Amino acid sequence: MENAENFSPVAVTGGSGYIASWIVLKLLERGIEVHTTVRNLSDERKVGHLKTMQKNFPGQLSLFEADLNIEGSFDAAIADCEALIHSASPFVISNISDPELELIRPAKVGTENVLRSADRAQTVRKVVLTSSVAAVHTDNNEWKNTSEGILNENHWNSTASAKYQPYSYSKTLAEKAAWEYAQQQDHWELAVINPSFVVGPSLSKRLDGTSSSTVAGFFTGQFKQGIPDLHFGMVDVRDVAQAHILALENPEAKGRFILMSEEMSLPEAGRILQNMQNGKLPVNLRVLPKALFYVMGPFLGFNWRYTRNNYGVPVKLDPGRSRDILSIKYTAIADSLKDHASQLVNDGLVSV
Ligand code: NDP
């Protein structure tokens, strides 16, 4: 085991994001120097919490502006770094008008741009990429077609496309591009983290990310017609951040790592959230009938094929490698959801 401290400074892309904010904080808490990128240094809503971290950890955190669509944009941030955690990538699942421009290009070409910057730095020894279980499968029912009867790291998403679940397609192309790039060079080793749906408190007050907007949605009327019976693997954001650091420091951490604490449906998550704050937070617990989701789904980015393959269908994902090799001890999702709801209330984003 090599200590993460030996990799200081570590470059983290997309430090303004939900997951990367926690990665940055956990590295700082270890005394590690961090270079992180944001798209717009003057957007207080996105960088305010990073500026607070700069005050709390004097001299340890440097902020850089960089955009995935611009070649060479990450050079300054990665220069002199011993390791790179590439987490920036658009996570958008609805209201997509141009999948190529909004998702596929920044994910895939952006990953190649970032890795070229890592090569130019010549100091990077390890790269950890935030991929997703979206690079493993598209639809929940796909485990039924596996010889193992469960989805694991040997499986690659082969059903998403620019037209069907383009976010999943973007993550698949980005991860494949990273593995291809890794094989063509010998400066750095690659480990890939494939989280399932991430929940847990956010370090910023942003609500534009998919994780926070989904949890806030239980309280803000997003599910007023009923909660769709959709099932996800779920994992705590603090465990996801920790997994990146464990993958960084463990020389045995090679290949892909699916992260999942528990499989859970949205109605079940709603029941857990309703029990919070002494029942003061109102959650509509009515389950949306499947027939109604067929009608409403297309307006939310879920077509009939998606409904057929996912509605009411549990997902089976095997996080065994993450437990065995990274030694992750997963937080119970009830605790993650409660902490997430508390953060939303404390930050004034949801009213009691
Ligand atoms: P967020 O939306 O909170 O963060 C996304 C980050 O990517 C932001 O920092 C954003 O910058 C940055 N970004 C997007 N487009 C660009 C661009 N063109 N140039 C530079 N930066 C860009 O999402 P998450 O933190 O949830 O996701 C982080 C990663 O984790 C993504 O790769 C996502 O696919 C993956 N993931 C997330 C899961 C989840 O449930 N949350 C599950 C599995 C994987 P800005 O702050 O300027 O908007």
mmCIF file of C-alpha atoms and ligand atoms in Angstrom:
data_model
loop_
_atom_site.group_PDB
_atom_site.id
_atom_site.type_symbol
_atom_site.label_atom_id
_atom_site.label_comp_id
_atom_site.label_asym_id
_atom_site.label_seq_id
_atom_site.Cartn_x
_atom_site.Cartn_y
_atom_site.Cartn_z
ATOM 1 C CA MET A 1 0.000 0.000 0.000
ATOM 2 C CA GLU A 2 1.368 3.428 -0.956
ATOM 3 C CA ASN A 3 0.036 6.333 1.115
ATOM 4 C CA ALA A 4 -2.019 8.900 -0.782
ATOM 5 C CA GLU A 5 0.264 11.481 0.882
ATOM 6 C CA ASN A 6 3.073 10.261 -1.428
ATOM 7 C CA PHE A 7 1.067 11.439 -4.430
ATOM 8 C CA SER A 8 0.821 15.068 -3.251
ATOM 9 C CA PRO A 9 -0.098 17.217 -5.124
ATOM 10 C CA VAL A 10 -3.162 15.466 -6.567
ATOM 11 C CA ALA A 11 -5.133 17.019 -9.434
ATOM 12 C CA VAL A 12 -8.942 16.632 -9.226
ATOM 13 C CA THR A 13 -11.065 17.689 -12.199
ATOM 14 C CA GLY A 14 -14.506 19.247 -11.620
ATOM 15 C CA GLY A 15 -13.951 20.178 -7.947
ATOM 16 C CA SER A 16 -17.169 22.213 -8.008
ATOM 17 C CA GLY A 17 -19.197 19.024 -8.566
ATOM 18 C CA TYR A 18 -21.088 16.967 -5.981
ATOM 19 C CA ILE A 19 -18.722 13.961 -5.837
ATOM 20 C CA ALA A 20 -15.440 15.766 -6.557
ATOM 21 C CA SER A 21 -16.098 18.288 -3.729
ATOM 22 C CA TRP A 22 -15.969 15.393 -1.261
ATOM 23 C CA ILE A 23 -12.847 13.938 -2.915
ATOM 24 C CA VAL A 24 -11.130 17.336 -2.565
ATOM 25 C CA LEU A 25 -12.167 17.666 1.096
ATOM 26 C CA LYS A 26 -11.024 14.152 2.024
ATOM 27 C CA LEU A 27 -7.635 14.717 0.370
ATOM 28 C CA LEU A 28 -7.213 18.039 2.197
ATOM 29 C CA GLU A 29 -8.095 16.366 5.507
ATOM 30 C CA ARG A 30 -5.222 13.954 4.871
ATOM 31 C CA GLY A 31 -2.854 16.924 4.522
ATOM 32 C CA ILE A 32 -2.504 16.402 0.766
ATOM 33 C CA GLU A 33 -2.040 19.363 -1.594
ATOM 34 C CA VAL A 34 -4.832 19.533 -4.193
ATOM 35 C CA HIS A 35 -5.128 21.258 -7.569
ATOM 36 C CA THR A 36 -8.740 21.318 -8.649
ATOM 37 C CA THR A 37 -10.512 22.650 -11.730
ATOM 38 C CA VAL A 38 -13.786 24.532 -12.134
ATOM 39 C CA ARG A 39 -15.362 25.956 -15.250
ATOM 40 C CA ASN A 40 -15.835 29.475 -13.932
ATOM 41 C CA LEU A 41 -13.783 30.790 -11.018
ATOM 42 C CA SER A 42 -16.109 33.744 -10.494
ATOM 43 C CA ASP A 43 -19.298 31.659 -10.133
ATOM 44 C CA GLU A 44 -19.683 31.942 -6.347
ATOM 45 C CA ARG A 45 -22.551 29.409 -6.298
ATOM 46 C CA LYS A 46 -20.193 26.756 -7.690
ATOM 47 C CA VAL A 47 -16.892 27.690 -6.025
ATOM 48 C CA GLY A 48 -17.959 29.250 -2.695
ATOM 49 C CA HIS A 49 -17.481 26.005 -0.764
ATOM 50 C CA LEU A 50 -14.045 25.495 -2.353
ATOM 51 C CA LYS A 51 -12.995 28.997 -1.269
ATOM 52 C CA THR A 52 -14.087 28.097 2.275
ATOM 53 C CA MET A 53 -11.882 24.985 2.056
ATOM 54 C CA GLN A 54 -8.976 27.209 0.967
ATOM 55 C CA LYS A 55 -9.414 29.188 4.180
ATOM 56 C CA ASN A 56 -9.741 26.060 6.334
ATOM 57 C CA PHE A 57 -6.685 24.365 4.797
ATOM 58 C CA PRO A 58 -4.269 27.265 4.171
ATOM 59 C CA GLY A 59 -1.845 26.735 1.285
ATOM 60 C CA GLN A 60 -3.211 23.292 0.381
ATOM 61 C CA LEU A 61 -5.852 23.993 -2.291
ATOM 62 C CA SER A 62 -5.287 25.699 -5.646
ATOM 63 C CA LEU A 63 -8.148 26.437 -8.047
ATOM 64 C CA PHE A 64 -7.794 26.457 -11.843
ATOM 65 C CA GLU A 65 -10.229 27.206 -14.662
ATOM 66 C CA ALA A 66 -10.591 24.431 -17.260
ATOM 67 C CA ASP A 67 -13.146 23.180 -19.778
ATOM 68 C CA LEU A 68 -13.361 19.597 -21.053
ATOM 69 C CA ASN A 69 -14.054 20.841 -24.578
ATOM 70 C CA ILE A 70 -10.783 22.771 -24.791
ATOM 71 C CA GLU A 71 -7.581 20.869 -25.594
ATOM 72 C CA GLY A 72 -4.753 21.836 -23.239
ATOM 73 C CA SER A 73 -7.175 23.426 -20.810
ATOM 74 C CA PHE A 74 -6.070 21.147 -17.935
ATOM 75 C CA ASP A 75 -2.297 21.542 -18.465
ATOM 76 C CA ALA A 76 -1.782 24.145 -15.736
ATOM 77 C CA ALA A 77 -3.842 22.261 -13.138
ATOM 78 C CA ILE A 78 -2.117 18.907 -13.696
ATOM 79 C CA ALA A 79 1.456 20.224 -14.082
ATOM 80 C CA ASP A 80 3.695 18.854 -11.277
ATOM 81 C CA CYS A 81 0.932 16.569 -9.919
ATOM 82 C CA GLU A 82 1.763 12.994 -8.936
ATOM 83 C CA ALA A 83 -1.796 11.730 -9.437
ATOM 84 C CA LEU A 84 -4.959 12.677 -11.283
ATOM 85 C CA ILE A 85 -8.572 12.009 -10.290
ATOM 86 C CA HIS A 86 -10.748 12.754 -13.320
ATOM 87 C CA SER A 87 -14.301 13.286 -12.137
ATOM 88 C CA ALA A 88 -15.643 16.156 -14.294
ATOM 89 C CA SER A 89 -18.253 15.027 -16.818
ATOM 90 C CA PRO A 90 -21.784 16.199 -17.519
ATOM 91 C CA PHE A 91 -24.354 14.185 -15.543
ATOM 92 C CA VAL A 92 -27.627 15.089 -17.229
ATOM 93 C CA ILE A 93 -30.494 12.676 -17.876
ATOM 94 C CA SER A 94 -33.392 14.908 -18.973
ATOM 95 C CA ASN A 95 -34.043 17.910 -21.257
ATOM 96 C CA ILE A 96 -31.190 16.912 -23.579
ATOM 97 C CA SER A 97 -31.498 18.566 -26.989
ATOM 98 C CA ASP A 98 -28.079 17.725 -28.487
ATOM 99 C CA PRO A 99 -26.584 14.552 -26.918
ATOM 100 C CA GLU A 100 -23.344 14.840 -28.900
ATOM 101 C CA LEU A 101 -22.650 18.406 -27.790
ATOM 102 C CA GLU A 102 -24.055 18.249 -24.261
ATOM 103 C CA LEU A 103 -22.863 14.794 -23.183
ATOM 104 C CA ILE A 104 -20.829 12.643 -25.550
ATOM 105 C CA ARG A 105 -18.172 15.136 -26.642
ATOM 106 C CA PRO A 106 -17.297 16.549 -23.198
ATOM 107 C CA ALA A 107 -17.286 13.046 -21.680
ATOM 108 C CA LYS A 108 -15.194 11.237 -24.309
ATOM 109 C CA VAL A 109 -13.097 13.951 -25.953
ATOM 110 C CA GLY A 110 -12.875 15.669 -22.567
ATOM 111 C CA THR A 111 -11.367 12.523 -21.009
ATOM 112 C CA GLU A 112 -8.827 12.310 -23.844
ATOM 113 C CA ASN A 113 -7.962 16.000 -23.382
ATOM 114 C CA VAL A 114 -7.439 15.520 -19.649
ATOM 115 C CA LEU A 115 -5.271 12.417 -20.177
ATOM 116 C CA ARG A 116 -3.136 14.233 -22.756
ATOM 117 C CA SER A 117 -2.578 16.964 -20.145
ATOM 118 C CA ALA A 118 -1.530 14.243 -17.681
ATOM 119 C CA ASP A 119 0.981 12.933 -20.230
ATOM 120 C CA ARG A 120 2.398 16.374 -20.847
ATOM 121 C CA ALA A 121 2.879 16.858 -17.089
ATOM 122 C CA GLN A 122 5.202 13.793 -17.050
ATOM 123 C CA THR A 123 4.859 13.629 -13.252
ATOM 124 C CA VAL A 124 1.537 11.693 -12.999
ATOM 125 C CA ARG A 125 1.938 8.083 -11.773
ATOM 126 C CA LYS A 126 -1.672 7.108 -11.136
ATOM 127 C CA VAL A 127 -5.000 8.105 -12.695
ATOM 128 C CA VAL A 128 -8.363 7.344 -11.075
ATOM 129 C CA LEU A 129 -11.380 7.906 -13.327
ATOM 130 C CA THR A 130 -14.949 8.439 -12.118
ATOM 131 C CA SER A 131 -16.954 6.301 -14.512
ATOM 132 C CA SER A 132 -20.380 4.875 -13.607
ATOM 133 C CA VAL A 133 -22.436 1.715 -13.568
ATOM 134 C CA ALA A 134 -23.927 3.403 -16.651
ATOM 135 C CA ALA A 135 -20.797 2.108 -18.421
ATOM 136 C CA VAL A 136 -21.721 -1.418 -17.253
ATOM 137 C CA HIS A 137 -25.380 -1.547 -18.323
ATOM 138 C CA THR A 138 -28.274 0.606 -19.528
ATOM 139 C CA ASP A 139 -31.428 -1.216 -18.458
ATOM 140 C CA ASN A 140 -32.088 -2.925 -15.124
ATOM 141 C CA ASN A 141 -33.227 -6.164 -16.770
ATOM 142 C CA GLU A 142 -29.823 -6.746 -18.414
ATOM 143 C CA TRP A 143 -28.597 -8.900 -15.517
ATOM 144 C CA LYS A 144 -31.036 -11.547 -16.768
ATOM 145 C CA ASN A 145 -28.874 -12.006 -19.881
ATOM 146 C CA THR A 146 -25.617 -12.564 -17.986
ATOM 147 C CA SER A 147 -24.161 -16.029 -17.380
ATOM 148 C CA GLU A 148 -23.456 -14.995 -13.754
ATOM 149 C CA GLY A 149 -27.040 -13.798 -13.135
ATOM 150 C CA ILE A 150 -25.615 -10.476 -11.900
ATOM 151 C CA LEU A 151 -23.870 -7.466 -13.472
ATOM 152 C CA ASN A 152 -20.163 -7.161 -12.608
ATOM 153 C CA GLU A 153 -17.030 -5.424 -13.864
ATOM 154 C CA ASN A 154 -16.716 -7.843 -16.814
ATOM 155 C CA HIS A 155 -19.830 -6.363 -18.357
ATOM 156 C CA TRP A 156 -19.853 -3.358 -20.667
ATOM 157 C CA ASN A 157 -22.839 -1.312 -21.680
ATOM 158 C CA SER A 158 -23.655 -2.358 -25.260
ATOM 159 C CA THR A 159 -27.232 -1.077 -25.494
ATOM 160 C CA ALA A 160 -27.017 2.705 -24.936
ATOM 161 C CA SER A 161 -26.637 5.018 -27.925
ATOM 162 C CA ALA A 162 -26.843 8.719 -28.779
ATOM 163 C CA LYS A 163 -30.599 8.167 -29.119
ATOM 164 C CA TYR A 164 -31.248 5.791 -26.202
ATOM 165 C CA GLN A 165 -29.965 6.836 -22.757
ATOM 166 C CA PRO A 166 -27.211 9.145 -24.116
ATOM 167 C CA TYR A 167 -25.772 9.829 -20.637
ATOM 168 C CA SER A 168 -24.986 6.097 -20.278
ATOM 169 C CA TYR A 169 -23.531 6.120 -23.803
ATOM 170 C CA SER A 170 -21.311 9.106 -22.936
ATOM 171 C CA LYS A 171 -19.951 7.358 -19.828
ATOM 172 C CA THR A 172 -19.295 4.132 -21.771
ATOM 173 C CA LEU A 173 -17.378 5.913 -24.528
ATOM 174 C CA ALA A 174 -15.422 7.984 -22.000
ATOM 175 C CA GLU A 175 -14.352 4.959 -19.953
ATOM 176 C CA LYS A 176 -13.405 2.968 -23.071
ATOM 177 C CA ALA A 177 -11.349 5.935 -24.310
ATOM 178 C CA ALA A 178 -9.520 6.031 -20.963
ATOM 179 C CA TRP A 179 -8.659 2.312 -21.089
ATOM 180 C CA GLU A 180 -7.454 2.629 -24.707
ATOM 181 C CA TYR A 181 -5.312 5.621 -23.781
ATOM 182 C CA ALA A 182 -3.911 3.847 -20.722
ATOM 183 C CA GLN A 183 -2.711 0.926 -22.840
ATOM 184 C CA GLN A 184 -0.740 3.217 -25.146
ATOM 185 C CA GLN A 185 1.514 4.683 -22.466
ATOM 186 C CA ASP A 186 3.525 3.547 -19.462
ATOM 187 C CA HIS A 187 3.751 6.677 -17.263
ATOM 188 C CA TRP A 188 0.647 6.027 -15.188
ATOM 189 C CA GLU A 189 -1.609 3.218 -13.994
ATOM 190 C CA LEU A 190 -5.384 3.544 -14.356
ATOM 191 C CA ALA A 191 -8.092 2.505 -11.887
ATOM 192 C CA VAL A 192 -11.766 3.136 -12.615
ATOM 193 C CA ILE A 193 -14.557 3.750 -10.125
ATOM 194 C CA ASN A 194 -18.066 2.806 -11.315
ATOM 195 C CA PRO A 195 -20.532 4.209 -8.755
ATOM 196 C CA SER A 196 -24.207 3.393 -8.797
ATOM 197 C CA PHE A 197 -26.636 6.245 -7.980
ATOM 198 C CA VAL A 198 -24.961 8.510 -5.423
ATOM 199 C CA VAL A 199 -26.803 10.029 -2.451
ATOM 200 C CA GLY A 200 -25.708 11.760 0.746
ATOM 201 C CA PRO A 201 -25.072 15.349 1.817
ATOM 202 C CA SER A 202 -23.676 17.883 -0.616
ATOM 203 C CA LEU A 203 -20.863 20.246 0.371
ATOM 204 C CA SER A 204 -22.329 23.011 -1.801
ATOM 205 C CA LYS A 205 -25.798 24.503 -1.966
ATOM 206 C CA ARG A 206 -26.185 23.549 -5.632
ATOM 207 C CA LEU A 207 -29.394 21.891 -6.701
ATOM 208 C CA ASP A 208 -28.570 21.555 -10.416
ATOM 209 C CA GLY A 209 -26.879 18.153 -10.012
ATOM 210 C CA THR A 210 -28.900 14.976 -10.620
ATOM 211 C CA SER A 211 -28.252 13.451 -7.163
ATOM 212 C CA SER A 212 -29.296 16.477 -5.076
ATOM 213 C CA SER A 213 -32.175 17.442 -7.352
ATOM 214 C CA THR A 214 -33.558 13.883 -7.108
ATOM 215 C CA VAL A 215 -33.488 13.803 -3.292
ATOM 216 C CA ALA A 216 -34.806 17.392 -3.044
ATOM 217 C CA GLY A 217 -37.514 16.391 -5.528
ATOM 218 C CA PHE A 218 -39.188 14.209 -2.897
ATOM 219 C CA PHE A 219 -39.948 17.403 -0.941
ATOM 220 C CA THR A 220 -40.493 19.928 -3.709
ATOM 221 C CA GLY A 221 -43.319 18.299 -5.620
ATOM 222 C CA GLN A 222 -41.297 16.540 -8.340
ATOM 223 C CA PHE A 223 -43.237 13.360 -7.567
ATOM 224 C CA LYS A 224 -46.604 14.948 -6.906
ATOM 225 C CA GLN A 225 -48.271 12.574 -9.407
ATOM 226 C CA GLY A 226 -46.682 9.635 -7.531
ATOM 227 C CA ILE A 227 -43.206 8.171 -7.122
ATOM 228 C CA PRO A 228 -42.092 6.071 -10.106
ATOM 229 C CA ASP A 229 -41.233 2.475 -9.193
ATOM 230 C CA LEU A 230 -37.677 2.723 -10.509
ATOM 231 C CA HIS A 231 -34.888 0.777 -8.825
ATOM 232 C CA PHE A 232 -31.246 1.797 -8.482
ATOM 233 C CA GLY A 233 -28.095 0.606 -6.859
ATOM 234 C CA MET A 234 -27.294 3.357 -4.351
ATOM 235 C CA VAL A 235 -24.086 4.455 -2.642
ATOM 236 C CA ASP A 236 -23.117 7.215 -0.216
ATOM 237 C CA VAL A 237 -21.161 10.163 -1.673
ATOM 238 C CA ARG A 238 -18.637 9.983 1.194
ATOM 239 C CA ASP A 239 -17.963 6.303 0.395
ATOM 240 C CA VAL A 240 -17.539 7.200 -3.287
ATOM 241 C CA ALA A 241 -14.944 9.857 -2.432
ATOM 242 C CA GLN A 242 -13.142 7.445 -0.114
ATOM 243 C CA ALA A 243 -13.114 4.773 -2.836
ATOM 244 C CA HIS A 244 -11.247 7.131 -5.177
ATOM 245 C CA ILE A 245 -8.566 7.711 -2.530
ATOM 246 C CA LEU A 246 -8.332 3.992 -1.687
ATOM 247 C CA ALA A 247 -7.920 3.233 -5.397
ATOM 248 C CA LEU A 248 -5.213 5.865 -5.601
ATOM 249 C CA GLU A 249 -3.104 4.435 -2.823
ATOM 250 C CA ASN A 250 -3.624 0.715 -3.342
ATOM 251 C CA PRO A 251 -1.241 -0.742 -5.980
ATOM 252 C CA GLU A 252 -3.580 -3.760 -6.207
ATOM 253 C CA ALA A 253 -6.414 -1.437 -7.257
ATOM 254 C CA LYS A 254 -6.385 -2.281 -10.957
ATOM 255 C CA GLY A 255 -9.363 -2.409 -13.298
ATOM 256 C CA ARG A 256 -12.927 -1.372 -12.563
ATOM 257 C CA PHE A 257 -14.747 -1.137 -9.233
ATOM 258 C CA ILE A 258 -18.546 -1.137 -9.033
ATOM 259 C CA LEU A 259 -19.717 0.795 -5.968
ATOM 260 C CA MET A 260 -23.070 -0.024 -4.384
ATOM 261 C CA SER A 261 -24.284 -0.133 -0.814
ATOM 262 C CA GLU A 262 -27.845 -1.346 -1.456
ATOM 263 C CA GLU A 263 -30.383 -1.769 -4.206
ATOM 264 C CA MET A 264 -33.419 0.399 -3.515
ATOM 265 C CA SER A 265 -36.556 1.651 -5.252
ATOM 266 C CA LEU A 266 -37.554 5.312 -5.285
ATOM 267 C CA PRO A 267 -40.807 4.569 -3.352
ATOM 268 C CA GLU A 268 -38.710 2.864 -0.650
ATOM 269 C CA ALA A 269 -36.402 5.904 -0.505
ATOM 270 C CA GLY A 270 -39.517 8.070 -0.178
ATOM 271 C CA ARG A 271 -40.701 6.022 2.802
ATOM 272 C CA ILE A 272 -37.324 6.494 4.543
ATOM 273 C CA LEU A 273 -37.367 10.239 3.873
ATOM 274 C CA GLN A 274 -40.933 10.637 5.098
ATOM 275 C CA ASN A 275 -39.939 9.404 8.529
ATOM 276 C CA MET A 276 -37.491 12.289 8.884
ATOM 277 C CA GLN A 277 -37.875 15.570 10.729
ATOM 278 C CA ASN A 278 -40.712 14.048 12.804
ATOM 279 C CA GLY A 279 -42.820 13.746 9.682
ATOM 280 C CA LYS A 280 -42.662 17.520 9.076
ATOM 281 C CA LEU A 281 -41.208 17.059 5.597
ATOM 282 C CA PRO A 282 -44.123 16.071 3.415
ATOM 283 C CA VAL A 283 -43.432 13.218 0.980
ATOM 284 C CA ASN A 284 -46.167 11.963 -1.309
ATOM 285 C CA LEU A 285 -45.921 8.187 -0.896
ATOM 286 C CA ARG A 286 -48.322 7.249 -3.685
ATOM 287 C CA VAL A 287 -46.580 4.986 -6.232
ATOM 288 C CA LEU A 288 -47.027 6.183 -9.814
ATOM 289 C CA PRO A 289 -48.887 3.525 -11.823
ATOM 290 C CA LYS A 290 -46.791 2.040 -14.640
ATOM 291 C CA ALA A 291 -49.397 3.064 -17.237
ATOM 292 C CA LEU A 292 -49.012 6.692 -16.167
ATOM 293 C CA PHE A 293 -45.207 6.477 -16.390
ATOM 294 C CA TYR A 294 -45.613 5.272 -20.001
ATOM 295 C CA VAL A 295 -47.453 8.556 -20.635
ATOM 296 C CA MET A 296 -45.280 10.893 -18.542
ATOM 297 C CA GLY A 297 -41.878 9.188 -19.079
ATOM 298 C CA PRO A 298 -41.179 10.605 -22.565
ATOM 299 C CA PHE A 299 -41.447 14.160 -21.166
ATOM 300 C CA LEU A 300 -38.835 13.278 -18.542
ATOM 301 C CA GLY A 301 -36.419 11.581 -20.957
ATOM 302 C CA PHE A 302 -37.682 7.996 -20.475
ATOM 303 C CA ASN A 303 -39.227 6.419 -23.563
ATOM 304 C CA TRP A 304 -41.408 3.287 -23.736
ATOM 305 C CA ARG A 305 -38.416 1.002 -24.195
ATOM 306 C CA TYR A 306 -36.942 2.359 -20.947
ATOM 307 C CA THR A 307 -40.217 1.873 -19.062
ATOM 308 C CA ARG A 308 -40.586 -1.682 -20.361
ATOM 309 C CA ASN A 309 -37.053 -2.661 -19.295
ATOM 310 C CA ASN A 310 -36.863 -0.788 -16.002
ATOM 311 C CA TYR A 311 -40.203 -0.035 -14.389
ATOM 312 C CA GLY A 312 -40.579 -2.234 -11.314
ATOM 313 C CA VAL A 313 -37.437 -4.185 -12.302
ATOM 314 C CA PRO A 314 -34.815 -4.632 -9.547
ATOM 315 C CA VAL A 315 -31.187 -4.226 -10.628
ATOM 316 C CA LYS A 316 -28.524 -6.771 -9.691
ATOM 317 C CA LEU A 317 -24.999 -5.359 -9.372
ATOM 318 C CA ASP A 318 -22.012 -7.031 -7.716
ATOM 319 C CA PRO A 319 -19.853 -4.624 -5.652
ATOM 320 C CA GLY A 320 -17.685 -7.521 -4.399
ATOM 321 C CA ARG A 321 -14.381 -6.206 -5.834
ATOM 322 C CA SER A 322 -14.830 -2.883 -4.026
ATOM 323 C CA ARG A 323 -15.286 -4.719 -0.719
ATOM 324 C CA ASP A 324 -12.490 -7.256 -1.312
ATOM 325 C CA ILE A 325 -9.789 -5.059 -2.865
ATOM 326 C CA LEU A 326 -10.623 -1.514 -1.736
ATOM 327 C CA SER A 327 -11.967 -2.735 1.643
ATOM 328 C CA ILE A 328 -14.889 -0.308 1.521
ATOM 329 C CA LYS A 329 -17.348 -0.510 4.386
ATOM 330 C CA TYR A 330 -20.559 0.862 2.972
ATOM 331 C CA THR A 331 -22.799 3.382 4.738
ATOM 332 C CA ALA A 332 -26.442 2.245 5.037
ATOM 333 C CA ILE A 333 -28.530 4.146 2.483
ATOM 334 C CA ALA A 334 -31.139 5.102 5.086
ATOM 335 C CA ASP A 335 -28.362 7.081 6.832
ATOM 336 C CA SER A 336 -27.195 8.618 3.546
ATOM 337 C CA LEU A 337 -30.729 9.735 2.670
ATOM 338 C CA LYS A 338 -31.331 11.162 6.138
ATOM 339 C CA ASP A 339 -28.027 13.082 6.063
ATOM 340 C CA HIS A 340 -28.830 14.342 2.566
ATOM 341 C CA ALA A 341 -32.281 15.581 3.602
ATOM 342 C CA SER A 342 -30.819 17.246 6.726
ATOM 343 C CA GLN A 343 -28.261 19.071 4.591
ATOM 344 C CA LEU A 344 -30.997 20.284 2.226
ATOM 345 C CA VAL A 345 -33.031 21.564 5.190
ATOM 346 C CA ASN A 346 -30.029 23.137 6.980
ATOM 347 C CA ASP A 347 -28.930 24.907 3.792
ATOM 348 C CA GLY A 348 -32.442 26.293 3.312
ATOM 349 C CA LEU A 349 -32.978 24.427 0.047
ATOM 350 C CA VAL A 350 -36.020 22.558 1.352
ATOM 351 C CA SER A 351 -38.423 24.148 3.813
ATOM 352 C CA VAL A 352 -39.834 22.334 6.840
HETATM 353 P P1 NDP B 1 -22.141 17.166 -10.870
HETATM 354 O O1 NDP B 1 -23.102 17.618 -11.911
HETATM 355 O O2 NDP B 1 -22.303 17.672 -9.495
HETATM 356 O O3 NDP B 1 -20.661 17.483 -11.315
HETATM 357 C C1 NDP B 1 -20.251 17.412 -12.641
HETATM 358 C C2 NDP B 1 -18.933 18.141 -12.751
HETATM 359 O O4 NDP B 1 -18.490 18.084 -14.112
HETATM 360 C C3 NDP B 1 -19.068 19.618 -12.380
HETATM 361 O O5 NDP B 1 -17.917 20.009 -11.679
HETATM 362 C C4 NDP B 1 -19.126 20.293 -13.733
HETATM 363 O O6 NDP B 1 -18.643 21.616 -13.752
HETATM 364 C C5 NDP B 1 -18.160 19.402 -14.512
HETATM 365 N N1 NDP B 1 -18.336 19.598 -15.945
HETATM 366 C C6 NDP B 1 -19.416 19.321 -16.711
HETATM 367 N N2 NDP B 1 -19.183 19.694 -17.985
HETATM 368 C C7 NDP B 1 -17.929 20.215 -18.010
HETATM 369 C C8 NDP B 1 -17.109 20.786 -19.016
HETATM 370 N N3 NDP B 1 -17.520 20.927 -20.286
HETATM 371 N N4 NDP B 1 -15.868 21.217 -18.680
HETATM 372 C C9 NDP B 1 -15.423 21.115 -17.396
HETATM 373 N N5 NDP B 1 -16.151 20.602 -16.396
HETATM 374 C C10 NDP B 1 -17.382 20.156 -16.710
HETATM 375 O O7 NDP B 1 -22.178 15.595 -10.936
HETATM 376 P P2 NDP B 1 -21.612 14.467 -9.978
HETATM 377 O O8 NDP B 1 -20.650 15.004 -9.012
HETATM 378 O O9 NDP B 1 -22.773 13.703 -9.496
HETATM 379 O O10 NDP B 1 -20.827 13.590 -11.047
HETATM 380 C C11 NDP B 1 -19.412 13.567 -11.113
HETATM 381 C C12 NDP B 1 -18.991 12.373 -11.908
HETATM 382 O O11 NDP B 1 -19.513 11.191 -11.310
HETATM 383 C C13 NDP B 1 -19.491 12.366 -13.332
HETATM 384 O O12 NDP B 1 -18.462 11.838 -14.120
HETATM 385 C C14 NDP B 1 -20.702 11.426 -13.298
HETATM 386 O O13 NDP B 1 -20.891 10.834 -14.534
HETATM 387 C C15 NDP B 1 -20.219 10.424 -12.272
HETATM 388 N N6 NDP B 1 -21.264 9.651 -11.591
HETATM 389 C C16 NDP B 1 -22.214 10.285 -10.825
HETATM 390 C C17 NDP B 1 -23.179 9.543 -10.174
HETATM 391 C C18 NDP B 1 -24.226 10.178 -9.309
HETATM 392 O O14 NDP B 1 -25.206 9.506 -8.954
HETATM 393 N N7 NDP B 1 -24.071 11.439 -8.905
HETATM 394 C C19 NDP B 1 -23.242 8.070 -10.330
HETATM 395 C C20 NDP B 1 -22.181 7.520 -11.133
HETATM 396 C C21 NDP B 1 -21.239 8.296 -11.735
HETATM 397 P P3 NDP B 1 -19.543 22.850 -13.216
HETATM 398 O O15 NDP B 1 -19.400 22.805 -11.733
HETATM 399 O O16 NDP B 1 -18.925 24.043 -13.847
HETATM 400 O O17 NDP B 1 -20.949 22.610 -13.661
#
